[in-house]
Tab-separated table of C-alpha atoms in Angstrom:
chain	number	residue	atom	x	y	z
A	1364	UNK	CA	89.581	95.686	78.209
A	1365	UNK	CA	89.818	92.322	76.538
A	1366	UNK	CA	91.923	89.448	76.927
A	1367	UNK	CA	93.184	88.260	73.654
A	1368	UNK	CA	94.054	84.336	73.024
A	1369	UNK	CA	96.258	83.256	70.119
A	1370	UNK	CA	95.213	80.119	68.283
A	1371	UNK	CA	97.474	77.005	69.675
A	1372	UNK	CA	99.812	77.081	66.300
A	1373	UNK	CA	102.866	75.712	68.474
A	1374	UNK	CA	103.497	74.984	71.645
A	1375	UNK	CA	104.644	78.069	72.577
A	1376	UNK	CA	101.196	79.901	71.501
A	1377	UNK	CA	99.259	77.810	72.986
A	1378	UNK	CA	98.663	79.255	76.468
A	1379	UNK	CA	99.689	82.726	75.013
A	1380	UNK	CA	97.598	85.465	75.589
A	1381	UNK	CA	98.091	89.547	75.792
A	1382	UNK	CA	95.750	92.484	77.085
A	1383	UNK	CA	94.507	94.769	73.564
A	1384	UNK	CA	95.313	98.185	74.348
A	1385	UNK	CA	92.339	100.093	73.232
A	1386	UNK	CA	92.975	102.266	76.342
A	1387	UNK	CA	96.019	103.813	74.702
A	1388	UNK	CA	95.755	106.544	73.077
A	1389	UNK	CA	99.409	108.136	73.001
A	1390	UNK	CA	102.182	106.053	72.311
A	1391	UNK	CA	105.574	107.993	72.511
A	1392	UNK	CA	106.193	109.324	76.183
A	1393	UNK	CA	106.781	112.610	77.307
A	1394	UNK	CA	110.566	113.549	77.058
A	1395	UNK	CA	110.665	116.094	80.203
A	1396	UNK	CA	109.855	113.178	82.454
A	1397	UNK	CA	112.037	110.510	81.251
A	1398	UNK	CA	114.936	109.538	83.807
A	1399	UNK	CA	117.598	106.829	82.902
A	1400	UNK	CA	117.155	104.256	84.237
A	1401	UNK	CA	120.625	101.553	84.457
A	1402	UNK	CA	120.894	98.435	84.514
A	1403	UNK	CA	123.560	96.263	86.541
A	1404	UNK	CA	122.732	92.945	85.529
A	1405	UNK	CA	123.294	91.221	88.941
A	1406	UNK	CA	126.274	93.377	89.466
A	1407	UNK	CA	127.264	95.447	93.093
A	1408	UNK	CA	129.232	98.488	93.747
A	1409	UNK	CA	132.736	96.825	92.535
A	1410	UNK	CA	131.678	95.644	89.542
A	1411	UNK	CA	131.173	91.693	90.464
A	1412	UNK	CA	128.626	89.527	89.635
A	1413	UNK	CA	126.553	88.844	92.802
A	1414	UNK	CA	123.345	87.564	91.179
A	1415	UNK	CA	123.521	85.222	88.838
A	1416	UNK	CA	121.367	84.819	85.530
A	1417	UNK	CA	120.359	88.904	85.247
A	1418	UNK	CA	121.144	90.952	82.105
A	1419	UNK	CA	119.650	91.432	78.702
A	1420	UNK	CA	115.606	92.478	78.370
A	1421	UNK	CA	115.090	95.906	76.771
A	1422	UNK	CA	116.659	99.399	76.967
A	1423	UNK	CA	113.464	101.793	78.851
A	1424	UNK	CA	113.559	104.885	80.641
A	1425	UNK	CA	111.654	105.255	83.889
A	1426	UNK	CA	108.476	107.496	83.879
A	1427	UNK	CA	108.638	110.296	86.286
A	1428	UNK	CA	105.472	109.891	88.325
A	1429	UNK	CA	103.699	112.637	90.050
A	1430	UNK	CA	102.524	110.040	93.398
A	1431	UNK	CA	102.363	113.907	95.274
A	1432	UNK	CA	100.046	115.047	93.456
A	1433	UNK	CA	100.896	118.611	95.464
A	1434	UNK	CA	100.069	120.917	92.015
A	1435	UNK	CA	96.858	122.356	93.092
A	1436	UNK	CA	93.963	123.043	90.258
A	1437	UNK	CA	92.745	121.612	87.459
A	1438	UNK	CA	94.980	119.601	84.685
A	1439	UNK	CA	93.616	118.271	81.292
A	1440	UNK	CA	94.328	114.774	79.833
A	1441	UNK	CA	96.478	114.971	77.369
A	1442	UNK	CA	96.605	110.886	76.698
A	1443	UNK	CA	96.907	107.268	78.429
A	1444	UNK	CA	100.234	105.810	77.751
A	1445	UNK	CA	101.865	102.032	78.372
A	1446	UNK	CA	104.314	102.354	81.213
A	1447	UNK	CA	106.900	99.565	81.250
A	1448	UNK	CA	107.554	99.748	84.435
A	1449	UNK	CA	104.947	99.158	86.166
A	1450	UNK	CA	101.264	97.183	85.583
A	1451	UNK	CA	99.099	100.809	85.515
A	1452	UNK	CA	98.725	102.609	82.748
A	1453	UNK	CA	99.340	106.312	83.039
A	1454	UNK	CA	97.960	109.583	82.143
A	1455	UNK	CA	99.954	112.794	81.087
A	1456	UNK	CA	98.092	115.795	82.307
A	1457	UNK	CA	98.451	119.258	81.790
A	1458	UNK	CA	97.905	121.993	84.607
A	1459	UNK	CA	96.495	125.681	83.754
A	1460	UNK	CA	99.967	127.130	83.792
A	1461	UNK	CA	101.529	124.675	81.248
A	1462	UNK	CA	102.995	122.020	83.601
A	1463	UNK	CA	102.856	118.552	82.731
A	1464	UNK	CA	103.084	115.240	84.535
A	1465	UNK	CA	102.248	111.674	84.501
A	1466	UNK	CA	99.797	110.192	86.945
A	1467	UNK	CA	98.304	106.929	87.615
A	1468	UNK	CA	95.329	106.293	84.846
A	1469	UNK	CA	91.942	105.575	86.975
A	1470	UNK	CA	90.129	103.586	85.021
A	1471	UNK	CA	87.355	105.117	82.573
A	1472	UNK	CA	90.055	108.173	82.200
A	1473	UNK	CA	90.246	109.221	78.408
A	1474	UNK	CA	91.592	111.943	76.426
A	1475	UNK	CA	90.313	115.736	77.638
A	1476	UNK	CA	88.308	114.688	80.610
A	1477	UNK	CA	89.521	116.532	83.866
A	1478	UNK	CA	91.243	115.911	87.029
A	1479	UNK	CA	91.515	117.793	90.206
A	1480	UNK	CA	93.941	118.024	93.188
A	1481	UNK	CA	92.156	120.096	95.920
A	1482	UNK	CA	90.580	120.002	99.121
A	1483	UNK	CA	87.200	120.944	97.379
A	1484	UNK	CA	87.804	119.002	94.315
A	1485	UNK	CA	84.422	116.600	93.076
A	1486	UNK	CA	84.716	113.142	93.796
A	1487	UNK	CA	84.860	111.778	90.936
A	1488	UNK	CA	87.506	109.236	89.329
A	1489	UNK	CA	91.303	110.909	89.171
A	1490	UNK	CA	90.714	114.000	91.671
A	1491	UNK	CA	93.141	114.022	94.666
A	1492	UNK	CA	92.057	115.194	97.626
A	1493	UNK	CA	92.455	114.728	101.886
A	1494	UNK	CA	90.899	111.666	103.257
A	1495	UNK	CA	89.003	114.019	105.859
A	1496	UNK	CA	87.282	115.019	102.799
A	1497	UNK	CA	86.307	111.915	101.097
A	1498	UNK	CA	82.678	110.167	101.831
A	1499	UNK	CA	82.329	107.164	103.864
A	1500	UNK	CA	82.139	103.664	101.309
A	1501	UNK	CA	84.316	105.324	98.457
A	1502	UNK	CA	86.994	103.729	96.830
A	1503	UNK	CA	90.194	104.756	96.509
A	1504	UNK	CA	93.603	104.373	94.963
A	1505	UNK	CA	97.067	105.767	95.032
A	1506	UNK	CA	97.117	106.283	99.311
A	1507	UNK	CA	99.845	108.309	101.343
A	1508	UNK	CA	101.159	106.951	104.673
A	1509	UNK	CA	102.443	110.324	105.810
A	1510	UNK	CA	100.962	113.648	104.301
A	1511	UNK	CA	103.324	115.711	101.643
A	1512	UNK	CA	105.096	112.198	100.963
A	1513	UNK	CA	102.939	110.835	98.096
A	1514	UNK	CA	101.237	107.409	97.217
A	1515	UNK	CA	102.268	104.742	98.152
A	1516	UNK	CA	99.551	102.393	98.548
A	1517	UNK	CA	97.052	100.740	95.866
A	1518	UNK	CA	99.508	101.663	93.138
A	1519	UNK	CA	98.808	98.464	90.756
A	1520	UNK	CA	96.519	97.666	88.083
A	1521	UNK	CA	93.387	96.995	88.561
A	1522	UNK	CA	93.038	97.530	92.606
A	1523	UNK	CA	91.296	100.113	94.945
A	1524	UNK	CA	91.128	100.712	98.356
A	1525	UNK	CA	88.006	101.302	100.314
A	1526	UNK	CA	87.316	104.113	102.888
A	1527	UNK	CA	85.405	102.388	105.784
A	1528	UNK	CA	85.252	104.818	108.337
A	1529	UNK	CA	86.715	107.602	110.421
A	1530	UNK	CA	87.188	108.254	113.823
A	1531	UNK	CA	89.431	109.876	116.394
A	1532	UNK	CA	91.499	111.298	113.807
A	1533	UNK	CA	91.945	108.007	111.373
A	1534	UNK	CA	90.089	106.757	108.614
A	1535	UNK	CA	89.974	103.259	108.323
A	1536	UNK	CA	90.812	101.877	104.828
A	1537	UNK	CA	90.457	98.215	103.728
A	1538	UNK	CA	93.083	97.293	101.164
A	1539	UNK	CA	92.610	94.446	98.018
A	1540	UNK	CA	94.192	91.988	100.199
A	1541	UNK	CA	91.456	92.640	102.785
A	1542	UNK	CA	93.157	94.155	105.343
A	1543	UNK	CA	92.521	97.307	107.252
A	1544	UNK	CA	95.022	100.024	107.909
A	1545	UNK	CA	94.415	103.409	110.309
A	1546	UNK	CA	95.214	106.002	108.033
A	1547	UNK	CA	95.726	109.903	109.196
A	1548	UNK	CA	92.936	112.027	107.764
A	1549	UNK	CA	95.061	114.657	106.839
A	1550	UNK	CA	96.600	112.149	104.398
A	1551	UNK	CA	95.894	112.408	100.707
A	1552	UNK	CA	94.485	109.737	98.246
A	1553	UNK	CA	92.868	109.535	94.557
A	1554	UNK	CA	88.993	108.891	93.777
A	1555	UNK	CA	88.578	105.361	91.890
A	1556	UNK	CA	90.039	102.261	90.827
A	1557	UNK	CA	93.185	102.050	88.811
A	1558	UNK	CA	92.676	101.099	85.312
A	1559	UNK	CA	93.772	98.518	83.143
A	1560	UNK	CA	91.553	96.293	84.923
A	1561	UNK	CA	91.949	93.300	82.884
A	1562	UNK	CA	96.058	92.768	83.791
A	1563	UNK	CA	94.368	91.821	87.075
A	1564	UNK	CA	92.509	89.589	85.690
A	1565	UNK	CA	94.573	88.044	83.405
A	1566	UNK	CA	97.130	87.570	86.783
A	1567	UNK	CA	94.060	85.653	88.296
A	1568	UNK	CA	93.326	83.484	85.695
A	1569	UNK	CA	97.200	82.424	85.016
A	1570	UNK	CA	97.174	81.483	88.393
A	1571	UNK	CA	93.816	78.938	88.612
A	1572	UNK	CA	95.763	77.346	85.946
């Protein structure tokens, strides 16, 4: 993905630059898993300001996320969407019997290509499977803590997580910031890194400035 820079017109466009989206390739979300999602601008329980200077921005809907991944079989890409609430992009899948869900978008993921969650599934970029099963040096995204509770590392753009070894009944798993964790091998994680690679990038490069 590229970075696109805007020619220095004002001051305001002169720094400005945004990701192109050539990635997407669905742009109106999936209305059975849209939740509301409110907003309290800075306000508690009793209705009184308690942080100052929040309100406004625009009206979105949270994406339901499947982070489980407990469906087993194969699911189809339907198409990559924008999420706004988060830096991934995601991928709305559809399972053998009809279901559909969102996932996190690996990158390289595009319309009909294949993912699997499964103890036997390939490894291959988007298939979900036990750590136990996953080879030595892979990288990995989208990691559970606890087994049956979901992701919940190596969620953001960009990142992966990789599998260093396993031992005694752990698997240990250096993270982007460089540390390793002891995760249980029983636990669950996703083949590849997650996409939209360049909104790392672009983080990187805003901050050497």
């Amino acid at each position: 993905m590229a970075i696109i820079k805007s020619n220095p017109t004002s001051a305001g466009r002169r720094f400005y630059s945004k990701l192109a989206t050539e990635e997407l390739t669905k742009k109106e979300p999936e209305k059975s898993l849209l939740a509301v999602k409110k907003k309290h601008a800075g306000r508690n329980a009793q209705g009184k300001v308690t942080v100052r200077h929040h309100g406004g921005g625009n009206k979105v809907k949270y994406r339901l996320i499947d982070f489980k991944r407990s469906t087993e079989g194969v699911a189809k890409v339907i198409g990559v969407e924008y999420d706004p609430n988060r830096t991934a992009y995601i991928a709305l899948v559809e399972y053998e019997n009809g279901t559909r869900s969102y996932i996190l978008a690996p990158a390289g993921l595009t319309d009909g290509a294949t993912v699997e969650s499964s103890a036997t599934a390939d490894i291959i970029p988007g298939n979900t499977l036990p750590v136990a099963n996953i080879p030595v040096g892979t990288l990995i995204n989208n990691i559970e803590l606890y087994p049956g509770k979901g992701g919940q590392l190596v969620r953001s753009a960009g990142t992966a997580a990789q599998l260093m070894a396993k031992e005694n009944g752990s698997a240990q798993i250096r993270l982007p910031s460089g540390e390793v964790r002891l995760i249980r091998l029983d636990c669950k994680a996703t083949i590849g890194q997650i996409g939209n690679i360049s909104q790392r990038i672009k983080v990187n490069l805003s901050l050497k400035e």
